[in-house]
Short mmCIF file of C-alpha atoms in Angstrom, two decimals:
data_model
loop_
_atom_site.label_atom_id
_atom_site.label_comp_id
_atom_site.label_asym_id
_atom_site.label_seq_id
_atom_site.Cartn_x
_atom_site.Cartn_y
_atom_site.Cartn_z
CA MET Y 1 23.59 36.27 23.37
CA PHE Y 2 26.94 34.59 22.87
CA TYR Y 3 28.01 32.93 19.62
CA ASN Y 4 30.63 30.16 20.16
CA ASP Y 5 31.33 30.03 16.49
CA ILE Y 6 32.19 33.71 16.02
CA LEU Y 7 35.90 34.02 15.56
CA PRO Y 8 37.47 37.49 16.14
CA VAL Y 9 39.89 38.85 13.46
CA SER Y 10 41.73 42.12 13.53
CA ASN Y 11 40.83 43.22 17.08
CA GLN Y 12 37.22 41.97 16.69
CA THR Y 13 36.32 44.59 14.05
CA ILE Y 14 35.79 41.70 11.68
CA LEU Y 15 33.82 38.53 12.63
CA LYS Y 16 33.71 35.10 10.95
CA VAL Y 17 30.38 33.57 11.74
CA LYS Y 18 30.45 29.76 11.24
CA LEU Y 19 27.36 27.74 10.43
CA SER Y 20 29.34 24.54 10.77
CA ASN Y 21 26.59 22.13 11.85
CA PHE Y 22 22.99 22.06 10.60
CA SER Y 23 21.98 19.10 12.85
CA SER Y 24 20.25 21.37 15.39
CA GLY Y 25 17.23 21.22 13.08
CA LEU Y 26 14.32 23.73 13.32
CA ASN Y 27 13.18 26.01 16.03
CA THR Y 28 10.03 28.11 15.47
CA LYS Y 29 9.33 28.69 19.07
CA ILE Y 30 12.26 30.97 20.21
CA GLU Y 31 12.53 34.53 18.94
CA GLN Y 32 14.66 34.48 15.83
CA ASN Y 33 17.13 37.17 16.95
CA ILE Y 34 18.06 35.00 19.91
CA LEU Y 35 18.79 31.79 17.86
CA PRO Y 36 22.24 30.90 16.60
CA LEU Y 37 22.51 31.21 12.80
CA ASN Y 38 22.84 27.39 12.33
CA VAL Y 39 19.40 26.72 13.80
CA ALA Y 40 16.79 26.87 10.96
CA THR Y 41 13.53 28.76 11.26
CA LEU Y 42 12.32 26.79 8.25
CA SER Y 43 13.76 23.77 6.43
CA TYR Y 44 12.17 21.23 4.10
CA ASN Y 45 13.29 18.61 1.56
CA PHE Y 46 16.83 18.59 3.03
CA ASP Y 47 18.15 16.03 5.41
CA PHE Y 48 20.28 17.89 8.02
CA ASN Y 49 20.82 15.19 10.56
CA SER Y 50 24.43 14.48 9.60
CA GLY Y 51 25.38 18.17 10.06
CA ALA Y 52 25.51 18.83 6.36
CA LEU Y 53 22.54 19.56 4.06
CA VAL Y 54 22.00 16.59 1.83
CA GLN Y 55 19.01 15.41 -0.24
CA GLY Y 56 15.97 14.31 1.72
CA MET Y 57 13.00 12.16 1.12
CA GLY Y 58 11.25 11.45 -2.19
CA PHE Y 59 9.09 8.89 -3.93
CA LYS Y 60 9.44 6.58 -6.95
CA GLU Y 61 7.09 3.99 -8.45
CA LEU Y 62 6.87 0.89 -6.25
CA THR Y 63 9.07 -2.06 -7.03
CA ILE Y 64 9.33 -5.38 -5.08
CA ASP Y 65 11.58 -8.40 -5.28
CA ALA Y 66 10.60 -10.92 -7.93
CA TYR Y 67 11.02 -14.71 -7.41
CA THR Y 68 10.00 -17.98 -9.02
CA GLU Y 69 9.91 -21.25 -7.19
CA THR Y 70 11.28 -24.58 -8.48
CA GLU Y 71 9.55 -27.93 -7.95
CA SER Y 72 11.90 -28.62 -5.02
CA GLY Y 73 10.70 -25.45 -3.30
CA ASP Y 74 13.87 -23.42 -3.96
CA LYS Y 75 13.31 -19.71 -4.63
CA LEU Y 76 15.12 -18.16 -7.64
CA TYR Y 77 15.61 -14.41 -7.43
CA PHE Y 78 14.77 -12.41 -10.60
CA GLY Y 79 15.66 -8.90 -9.40
CA GLU Y 80 13.08 -6.18 -8.74
CA LYS Y 81 9.84 -6.00 -10.57
CA ASN Y 82 7.76 -2.92 -11.23
CA LEU Y 83 4.14 -3.25 -10.17
CA ASN Y 84 1.84 -1.97 -12.93
CA VAL Y 85 -1.28 -0.23 -11.80
CA PRO Y 86 -3.93 -0.91 -14.45
CA SER Y 87 -3.88 1.79 -17.15
CA THR Y 88 -7.57 2.30 -16.73
CA VAL Y 89 -7.21 3.28 -13.06
CA SER Y 90 -7.56 6.99 -12.42
CA GLU Y 91 -6.94 7.05 -8.65
CA VAL Y 92 -5.35 4.64 -6.14
CA LYS Y 93 -6.64 5.48 -2.66
CA ALA Y 94 -5.31 2.69 -0.32
CA VAL Y 95 -2.89 -0.19 0.00
CA TYR Y 96 -3.28 -3.33 2.10
CA VAL Y 97 -1.01 -6.31 2.87
CA PHE Y 98 -3.04 -9.52 3.16
CA ARG Y 99 -1.05 -11.81 5.43
CA ARG Y 100 -2.58 -14.95 4.02
CA HIS Y 101 -1.38 -18.51 4.26
CA GLN Y 102 -1.62 -20.96 1.39
CA GLN Y 103 -0.99 -24.70 1.89
CA GLU Y 104 0.59 -23.99 5.29
CA ARG Y 105 2.94 -21.46 3.75
CA TYR Y 106 3.02 -17.71 4.43
CA SER Y 107 2.15 -16.24 1.04
CA PRO Y 108 1.08 -12.63 1.43
CA LEU Y 109 -0.75 -10.55 -1.15
CA LEU Y 110 -0.68 -6.88 -1.90
CA LEU Y 111 -4.04 -5.22 -2.45
CA ILE Y 112 -4.95 -1.77 -3.58
CA PHE Y 113 -8.25 0.03 -3.57
CA ALA Y 114 -8.73 2.02 -6.83
CA ASP Y 115 -11.68 3.48 -8.65
CA SER Y 116 -14.13 1.70 -6.20
CA TYR Y 117 -12.62 -1.71 -6.80
CA LEU Y 118 -10.17 -4.01 -4.99
CA TYR Y 119 -7.21 -5.32 -6.91
CA TYR Y 120 -4.44 -7.75 -5.86
CA THR Y 121 -1.01 -8.94 -6.93
CA LEU Y 122 1.47 -11.53 -5.61
CA PHE Y 123 4.70 -10.98 -3.80
CA MET Y 124 6.78 -14.13 -4.38
CA THR Y 125 6.34 -14.40 -8.08
CA THR Y 126 7.20 -12.57 -11.30
CA LEU Y 127 3.68 -11.31 -11.68
CA THR Y 128 3.71 -7.53 -12.31
CA GLU Y 129 -0.04 -6.90 -12.88
CA PHE Y 130 -2.85 -6.13 -10.47
CA ILE Y 131 -5.92 -8.30 -10.90
CA LYS Y 132 -9.48 -7.14 -10.07
CA VAL Y 133 -11.31 -8.89 -7.21
CA ASN Y 134 -14.64 -9.65 -8.91
CA ASN Y 135 -17.04 -6.75 -9.57
CA TYR Y 136 -17.92 -5.74 -6.07
CA THR Y 137 -17.38 -2.06 -5.40
CA PHE Y 138 -17.13 0.14 -2.33
CA GLU Y 139 -18.54 3.64 -2.20
CA LYS Y 140 -15.81 4.90 0.09
CA THR Y 141 -12.23 3.85 0.78
CA PRO Y 142 -12.51 0.84 3.14
CA ILE Y 143 -10.50 -0.01 6.22
CA GLY Y 144 -8.89 -3.44 5.90
CA ILE Y 145 -7.45 -5.66 8.67
CA ASN Y 146 -6.06 -9.20 8.79
CA MET Y 147 -7.93 -11.78 10.79
CA TYR Y 148 -7.84 -15.47 11.43
CA PHE Y 149 -11.18 -17.29 11.20
CA SER Y 150 -11.76 -20.79 12.48
CA ASP Y 151 -10.71 -22.33 9.18
CA ASP Y 152 -8.44 -19.88 7.33
CA TYR Y 153 -7.02 -16.35 7.10
CA ARG Y 154 -9.00 -13.54 5.69
CA MET Y 155 -8.93 -9.77 5.20
CA VAL Y 156 -11.94 -7.94 6.54
CA PHE Y 157 -13.14 -4.66 5.06
CA CYS Y 158 -15.58 -2.00 6.10
CA SER Y 159 -16.34 1.56 5.11
CA GLN Y 160 -18.52 4.37 6.44
CA ALA Y 161 -20.70 4.54 3.26
CA THR Y 162 -24.37 3.72 3.73
CA ASN Y 163 -24.38 1.17 0.90
CA ASP Y 164 -21.16 -0.56 1.83
CA SER Y 165 -21.38 -3.84 3.80
CA LEU Y 166 -18.84 -5.58 6.02
CA SER Y 167 -16.94 -7.84 3.68
CA SER Y 168 -14.09 -10.40 3.85
CA VAL Y 169 -11.75 -11.79 1.20
CA ASP Y 170 -10.21 -15.27 1.60
CA GLY Y 171 -6.87 -16.60 0.34
CA TYR Y 172 -8.35 -17.40 -2.99
CA MET Y 173 -9.75 -13.84 -3.49
CA ASN Y 174 -13.31 -14.86 -2.92
CA LEU Y 175 -15.20 -11.87 -1.55
CA VAL Y 176 -18.17 -12.37 0.85
CA ARG Y 177 -20.50 -9.59 2.01
CA TYR Y 178 -22.27 -9.53 5.34
CA ASN Y 179 -25.31 -7.34 4.73
CA THR Y 180 -26.77 -7.74 8.21
CA ALA Y 181 -23.73 -6.14 9.94
CA PRO Y 182 -24.09 -2.53 11.20
CA LYS Y 183 -21.97 0.27 9.73
CA PHE Y 184 -18.47 0.14 11.17
CA PHE Y 185 -16.05 3.07 11.47
CA SER Y 186 -12.94 1.18 12.66
CA LEU Y 187 -11.87 -2.43 13.06
CA ALA Y 188 -9.45 -4.51 15.07
CA GLU Y 189 -8.93 -8.15 15.93
CA HIS Y 190 -8.47 -8.73 19.66
CA ALA Y 191 -9.00 -11.81 21.91
CA GLY Y 192 -10.06 -13.84 18.91
CA ARG Y 193 -12.95 -11.46 18.14
CA LEU Y 194 -13.70 -8.74 15.69
CA PHE Y 195 -14.05 -5.40 17.52
CA ALA Y 196 -15.70 -2.42 15.72
CA VAL Y 197 -16.76 1.14 16.29
CA VAL Y 198 -20.47 1.69 15.71
CA GLY Y 199 -23.01 4.48 16.03
CA LYS Y 200 -23.41 8.01 14.66
CA GLU Y 201 -21.54 9.41 17.62
CA LYS Y 202 -18.84 6.66 17.25
CA ASP Y 203 -19.28 5.91 20.96
CA GLU Y 204 -20.18 2.14 20.78
CA LEU Y 205 -17.60 -0.61 20.84
CA TRP Y 206 -19.09 -3.82 19.45
CA PHE Y 207 -17.51 -7.19 19.57
CA SER Y 208 -18.32 -10.32 17.62
CA ASP Y 209 -18.85 -13.95 18.55
CA ASP Y 210 -15.55 -15.70 19.31
CA THR Y 211 -16.37 -18.54 16.87
CA ASN Y 212 -17.61 -16.55 13.88
CA PRO Y 213 -16.27 -12.94 13.77
CA CYS Y 214 -18.39 -11.97 10.84
CA ASN Y 215 -21.67 -13.32 12.06
CA TRP Y 216 -23.78 -10.25 12.81
CA VAL Y 217 -27.25 -11.69 12.04
CA PRO Y 218 -29.52 -10.17 14.80
CA GLU Y 219 -31.37 -13.44 15.48
CA VAL Y 220 -28.20 -15.42 16.29
CA PHE Y 221 -25.82 -12.69 17.22
CA ASN Y 222 -23.72 -13.82 20.22
CA GLY Y 223 -21.50 -10.82 20.55
CA GLY Y 224 -22.12 -7.64 22.51
CA TYR Y 225 -21.25 -3.99 22.82
CA ILE Y 226 -19.99 -1.41 25.29
CA LYS Y 227 -21.13 2.22 25.16
CA VAL Y 228 -18.28 4.65 25.89
CA VAL Y 229 -19.47 8.11 26.98
CA ASP Y 230 -17.24 10.75 28.65
CA GLU Y 231 -15.29 13.87 27.88
CA ARG Y 232 -12.75 11.93 25.69
CA GLY Y 233 -15.16 11.93 22.76
CA CYS Y 234 -15.53 9.73 19.74
CA ILE Y 235 -13.58 6.51 19.13
CA ASN Y 236 -11.50 6.99 16.00
CA ASN Y 237 -9.08 4.10 15.99
CA LEU Y 238 -8.53 0.67 17.65
CA ILE Y 239 -5.06 -0.79 18.38
CA SER Y 240 -4.57 -4.30 19.89
CA HIS Y 241 -1.28 -4.66 21.80
CA ASN Y 242 -0.05 -6.74 24.75
CA ASN Y 243 -3.43 -8.25 25.54
CA TYR Y 244 -5.12 -4.89 25.66
CA LEU Y 245 -7.31 -3.07 23.08
CA TYR Y 246 -6.62 0.65 23.03
CA LEU Y 247 -9.39 3.00 22.02
CA ILE Y 248 -7.95 6.12 20.40
CA ARG Y 249 -10.43 8.93 20.95
CA ASP Y 250 -10.76 12.54 20.15
CA TYR Y 251 -9.15 13.71 23.46
CA GLY Y 252 -7.68 10.71 25.15
CA ILE Y 253 -7.18 6.90 25.27
CA SER Y 254 -9.25 4.19 26.84
CA ARG Y 255 -8.20 0.63 27.34
CA LEU Y 256 -10.21 -2.57 27.10
CA SER Y 257 -8.92 -5.55 29.19
CA GLY Y 258 -10.12 -9.12 29.19
CA PHE Y 259 -9.16 -12.03 27.07
CA GLY Y 260 -11.88 -14.68 26.78
CA ASP Y 261 -15.39 -14.47 28.21
CA GLU Y 262 -17.11 -11.34 27.21
CA THR Y 263 -18.25 -10.77 30.77
CA GLU Y 264 -14.62 -10.09 31.64
CA PHE Y 265 -14.28 -7.18 29.21
CA VAL Y 266 -13.68 -3.98 31.11
CA ILE Y 267 -12.90 -0.49 29.76
CA LYS Y 268 -10.74 1.84 31.72
CA ASN Y 269 -10.08 5.47 30.81
CA LEU Y 270 -6.38 6.31 30.71
CA SER Y 271 -4.83 9.52 29.52
CA LEU Y 272 -6.97 12.63 28.91
CA SER Y 273 -5.41 14.90 26.26
CA ASN Y 274 -5.76 18.70 26.10
CA SER Y 275 -5.11 18.50 22.36
CA GLN Y 276 -7.20 16.81 19.75
CA ILE Y 277 -5.83 13.45 18.57
CA TYR Y 278 -6.01 12.73 14.84
CA GLY Y 279 -7.07 9.07 14.94
CA LYS Y 280 -5.71 7.86 11.60
CA THR Y 281 -2.20 8.85 12.66
CA ALA Y 282 -2.22 6.65 15.79
CA THR Y 283 0.27 3.85 15.01
CA LEU Y 284 1.89 1.10 17.08
CA CYS Y 285 5.65 1.76 17.02
CA GLY Y 286 7.33 -1.05 18.98
CA ASP Y 287 5.85 -0.80 22.46
CA TYR Y 288 4.63 2.77 22.01
CA ILE Y 289 1.67 4.26 20.21
CA PHE Y 290 2.68 7.45 18.30
CA MET Y 291 0.10 9.96 17.15
CA LEU Y 292 -0.30 13.44 15.73
CA CYS Y 293 -2.28 15.86 17.77
CA LYS Y 294 -3.36 19.39 17.09
CA ASP Y 295 -0.25 20.84 18.69
CA GLY Y 296 2.43 18.21 17.96
CA ILE Y 297 3.51 14.62 17.95
CA TYR Y 298 2.87 12.53 21.07
CA ASN Y 299 3.69 9.04 22.24
CA PHE Y 300 1.68 6.83 24.54
CA ASP Y 301 3.46 4.29 26.76
CA GLY Y 302 0.39 2.28 27.87
CA LEU Y 303 -0.56 4.70 30.64
CA ASN Y 304 0.40 8.26 29.77
CA ILE Y 305 0.52 10.45 26.68
CA ASN Y 306 3.80 12.36 26.32
CA LYS Y 307 4.51 15.24 23.98
CA ILE Y 308 7.68 15.08 21.85
CA ASN Y 309 9.52 18.40 21.59
CA LEU Y 310 10.48 18.79 17.93
CA GLY Y 311 10.84 22.55 17.80
CA PHE Y 312 8.52 23.22 14.86
CA GLU Y 313 5.17 22.74 16.52
CA SER Y 314 4.01 26.22 15.60
CA LEU Y 315 3.80 25.08 11.94
CA LEU Y 316 0.76 23.12 13.05
CA GLU Y 317 -1.11 26.24 14.02
CA ASN Y 318 -4.35 26.67 11.98
CA ALA Y 319 -3.47 23.54 9.93
CA PRO Y 320 -6.49 21.26 9.42
CA ASN Y 321 -5.24 17.65 9.88
CA GLN Y 322 -8.37 15.51 9.88
CA ASN Y 323 -6.93 13.76 6.83
CA ALA Y 324 -3.52 13.08 8.39
CA VAL Y 325 -2.38 9.41 8.25
CA GLY Y 326 0.55 7.51 9.91
CA ALA Y 327 2.75 4.45 9.51
CA PHE Y 328 5.76 2.80 11.15
CA LEU Y 329 8.74 1.04 9.65
CA ASP Y 330 12.28 0.16 10.78
CA GLY Y 331 12.20 2.42 13.86
CA LYS Y 332 10.75 5.46 12.17
CA TYR Y 333 7.30 7.00 12.55
CA TYR Y 334 5.89 8.59 9.45
CA VAL Y 335 3.03 10.97 9.43
CA ALA Y 336 1.51 12.63 6.32
CA CYS Y 337 -0.18 15.81 7.32
CA ARG Y 338 -0.53 19.54 6.71
CA LEU Y 339 1.88 22.18 8.03
CA ASN Y 340 1.48 25.87 7.75
CA PHE Y 341 4.85 26.99 6.48
CA LYS Y 342 3.91 30.69 6.53
CA ASP Y 343 6.34 31.65 3.80
CA ASN Y 344 3.92 32.57 0.95
CA GLU Y 345 5.51 29.92 -1.22
CA THR Y 346 3.72 27.20 -3.25
CA VAL Y 347 5.59 23.94 -3.37
CA GLY Y 348 4.67 20.79 -5.35
CA SER Y 349 1.04 19.73 -4.72
CA GLU Y 350 0.28 22.84 -2.81
CA ILE Y 351 -0.60 24.45 -6.20
CA ASN Y 352 -3.91 22.45 -5.97
CA GLU Y 353 -6.39 24.36 -3.90
CA ASP Y 354 -8.03 21.13 -2.71
CA SER Y 355 -4.75 19.68 -1.44
CA LYS Y 356 -5.46 18.39 2.06
CA ASN Y 357 -1.98 17.12 3.13
CA ASN Y 358 1.15 18.91 2.02
CA CYS Y 359 4.05 17.12 3.70
CA LEU Y 360 5.51 13.93 5.20
CA ILE Y 361 7.37 13.89 8.50
CA GLU Y 362 9.89 11.13 9.24
CA TYR Y 363 10.75 10.83 12.93
CA ASP Y 364 13.28 8.31 14.29
CA ILE Y 365 11.75 7.08 17.59
CA ASN Y 366 15.15 6.09 19.03
CA SER Y 367 17.47 8.99 18.02
CA GLY Y 368 14.85 11.83 17.79
CA GLU Y 369 16.16 12.82 14.40
CA TYR Y 370 13.57 14.02 11.86
CA SER Y 371 13.17 15.45 8.35
CA ILE Y 372 10.27 16.99 6.41
CA LEU Y 373 9.30 16.35 2.82
CA ARG Y 374 7.11 19.17 1.51
CA GLY Y 375 4.91 19.27 -1.55
CA VAL Y 376 3.22 15.87 -1.52
CA ASN Y 377 -0.52 15.30 -0.91
CA ILE Y 378 -0.50 11.87 0.59
CA CYS Y 379 -3.92 10.18 1.40
CA ASN Y 380 -2.62 6.77 2.59
CA LEU Y 381 0.51 5.32 4.08
CA THR Y 382 1.29 1.55 4.43
CA ALA Y 383 4.34 -0.21 5.71
CA ILE Y 384 5.30 -3.40 3.81
CA GLN Y 385 7.54 -5.85 5.78
CA PHE Y 386 8.15 -9.22 4.16
CA GLU Y 387 11.47 -10.99 4.05
CA THR Y 388 13.82 -8.64 2.17
CA ILE Y 389 11.03 -6.08 1.43
CA HIS Y 390 10.87 -3.16 3.90
CA LYS Y 391 9.06 -0.26 2.30
CA ILE Y 392 6.79 2.64 3.00
CA VAL Y 393 4.16 2.84 0.24
CA ALA Y 394 1.98 5.89 -0.32
CA CYS Y 395 -1.11 6.82 -2.29
CA PHE Y 396 -1.65 10.40 -3.40
CA ALA Y 397 -4.53 12.74 -3.94
CA SER Y 398 -4.38 15.28 -6.78
CA ASP Y 399 -0.86 14.86 -8.16
CA TYR Y 400 0.28 11.29 -8.80
CA LYS Y 401 -3.14 9.94 -7.82
CA ASN Y 402 -2.87 7.02 -10.27
CA LYS Y 403 0.54 5.92 -8.92
CA LEU Y 404 1.82 3.71 -6.04
CA GLY Y 405 4.73 5.55 -4.45
CA GLU Y 406 7.68 3.96 -2.68
CA LEU Y 407 9.56 6.17 -0.22
CA THR Y 408 13.12 7.00 -1.16
CA HIS Y 409 15.76 9.33 0.16
CA ASP Y 410 17.11 10.51 -3.22
CA GLY Y 411 15.53 14.02 -3.35
CA LEU Y 412 13.26 13.04 -6.26
CA ILE Y 413 9.53 12.83 -6.55
CA PHE Y 414 8.83 10.42 -9.50
CA GLY Y 415 11.97 11.69 -11.23
CA THR Y 416 11.61 15.44 -10.51
CA PRO Y 417 14.02 17.05 -8.07
CA THR Y 418 12.37 18.53 -4.98
CA LYS Y 419 13.02 22.17 -4.13
CA LYS Y 420 15.11 22.09 -0.92
CA VAL Y 421 15.20 25.11 1.35
CA TRP Y 422 17.01 25.92 4.58
CA SER Y 423 16.33 29.38 6.19
CA SER Y 424 18.41 30.89 8.95
CA PRO Y 425 16.97 33.05 11.66
CA GLN Y 426 16.92 36.92 11.14
CA THR Y 427 19.59 38.32 13.48
CA ASP Y 428 21.67 41.33 14.50
CA LEU Y 429 24.31 38.98 15.97
CA GLY Y 430 23.94 40.59 19.34
CA TYR Y 431 25.12 43.96 18.09
CA PRO Y 432 21.92 46.03 17.66
CA ASP Y 433 23.91 49.21 17.58
CA LYS Y 434 26.25 48.21 14.81
CA ILE Y 435 26.06 48.06 11.06
CA LYS Y 436 27.15 44.78 9.59
CA VAL Y 437 29.03 44.66 6.38
CA LEU Y 438 28.72 41.16 4.99
CA LYS Y 439 31.93 41.02 3.05
CA ASN Y 440 32.39 37.43 2.02
CA PHE Y 441 30.39 34.14 2.07
CA TYR Y 442 32.15 30.78 2.06
CA ILE Y 443 30.61 27.43 1.52
CA ASN Y 444 31.37 23.81 0.43
CA THR Y 445 28.82 22.54 -2.12
CA GLN Y 446 29.18 19.85 -4.68
CA GLU Y 447 26.14 20.88 -6.68
CA ASP Y 448 24.84 24.24 -7.85
CA ILE Y 449 22.85 26.15 -5.17
CA ILE Y 450 21.07 29.49 -4.78
CA LEU Y 451 21.96 31.74 -1.89
CA LYS Y 452 19.56 34.46 -0.78
CA ILE Y 453 20.68 37.08 1.73
CA LYS Y 454 18.08 39.40 3.14
CA ALA Y 455 19.83 42.58 4.30
CA ASP Y 456 17.36 44.62 6.23
CA ASP Y 457 14.41 44.87 3.83
CA THR Y 458 16.23 43.98 0.60
CA THR Y 459 16.77 40.40 -0.63
CA HIS Y 460 19.84 39.66 -2.80
CA THR Y 461 20.04 36.42 -4.76
CA TYR Y 462 23.21 34.66 -5.90
CA LYS Y 463 23.90 31.48 -7.88
CA ILE Y 464 26.82 29.42 -6.67
CA LYS Y 465 28.33 26.74 -8.89
CA GLY Y 466 29.10 23.42 -7.34
CA SER Y 467 32.71 22.44 -6.90
CA SER Y 468 34.92 19.92 -5.08
CA LYS Y 469 36.71 22.89 -3.50
CA PRO Y 470 35.29 25.51 -1.05
CA ARG Y 471 33.56 28.39 -2.79
CA ARG Y 472 33.88 32.06 -1.93
CA LEU Y 473 31.33 34.70 -2.80
CA ALA Y 474 32.05 38.45 -2.40
CA THR Y 475 28.93 40.08 -1.19
CA ALA Y 476 29.71 43.43 0.39
CA LEU Y 477 26.20 44.03 1.77
CA ARG Y 478 25.38 46.45 4.58
CA ALA Y 479 22.61 45.67 7.08
CA SER Y 480 21.59 46.16 10.65
CA ILE Y 481 19.87 42.77 10.63
CA PHE Y 482 20.08 39.95 8.08
CA LYS Y 483 19.16 36.35 7.30
CA ILE Y 484 20.26 33.76 4.73
CA ASP Y 485 18.42 31.11 2.66
CA ILE Y 486 20.17 28.12 1.05
CA ILE Y 487 18.21 26.60 -1.78
CA SER Y 488 18.94 23.54 -3.87
CA GLU Y 489 16.96 22.55 -6.97
CA THR Y 490 19.08 19.50 -7.90
CA ALA Y 491 18.44 15.89 -6.84
CA ASN Y 492 21.63 15.29 -5.03
CA CYS Y 493 23.35 17.83 -2.85
CA ASN Y 494 26.04 18.03 -0.13
CA ILE Y 495 26.31 21.41 1.46
CA SER Y 496 28.49 22.06 4.54
CA ASN Y 497 30.50 24.56 6.58
CA PRO Y 498 29.07 27.94 5.48
CA GLN Y 499 30.92 30.93 6.97
CA ILE Y 500 30.15 34.63 6.69
CA GLU Y 501 32.87 37.35 7.08
CA ILE Y 502 31.38 40.38 8.69
CA ALA Y 503 32.76 43.79 9.54
CA LEU Y 504 31.19 45.78 12.31
CA VAL Y 505 31.04 49.55 11.65
#
């Protein structure tokens, strides 16, 4: 093992080990004692992509731009407005963007599902309240998609509950139920029809009449269905892209082609995956579909599934991710899931035993950069893209379940600083026969931090005050093998260029 950043001093009896660049990220695959010290074995709530450790992701209460419109049609900007979830709401479970048109203008609505009801509010106004959509309730959180009918735009909803019916909402917030429709598990608009997954085994793909997508009355039903049975398993998600409908299944992806007459619809099986695909994470990201599988994040290019090597895939081992969800915004794929950090720590929402997801991964599909937010139990992710509004919105289980969260990068979760941790590998620096005396530790940090040094089996903790000048800490610790942890408990941070002065004896 050769360390490029070890500088010899005094005939190489003293080493200066430089951790000058944190951007190498995490590596949990390679044996720790082989890794350079600046490659983390664990890191969360920091952003290390610049080479320094700075504050990572967080959440605040959702705000959107507020406007009013004059009689001449001009828009007057009134700054940002806070969206007030009704005080009676105990739990917000999902967010939807209804891409409606009113009087030939694009005038979207924001809907939420909370406490069994649908609520809506307006984008391009100064309205800050959510209004209930009549008194119709859903037993389970519904799936919602936008669809154009023969006469207007609607949002179509379905859920897996026995007593929930296929429903649609028009631009005036009139809700219609279609009680004759079967129970649907997933929906998509494709080729001017409504496609849906049906059946206890989720192995039937039904499609509607091309003139009335919500007409499922048996006597006059003019649609059809295709049964999909092979080793790829259940259909868990439907994604329409480039004239194809992709069926995201337990262990692979199938593709429906055809755009018109139902007799032309043909399903072709494409990639077969050796790893289980979590259907709710499958998200169209540009021309690719990204998804979380049991052993990592993959992308699908239309023909093949390809694994992305992030370096921390072992954190997914024994982590149940049936509740993982995904979203895409501004070139970044987001997946809320569960990671097994294996550090015996309890962070944020992990204190709740029923917490299903415990982190959010942000992955830049162009640069490959990523960061991890730990300690949030997210149950729903939605991307909002409308004029100047580009936001990721989250709903939470357990903690913050009555809030709408907007993704930030300020190191705060609803005003509380996240606990930020970066852990080095445990190493003997390639000198297993030498005792290392850790004489001095140097670091640049603008905010207070905590430094932990594990020297053999003993952990030593130091508090370092933030300063505009480099800080020096005299440690004088003896060890055959050691590791360091850098911890920040402030909102903002900027930590760079750590160095350790070590004598070999």
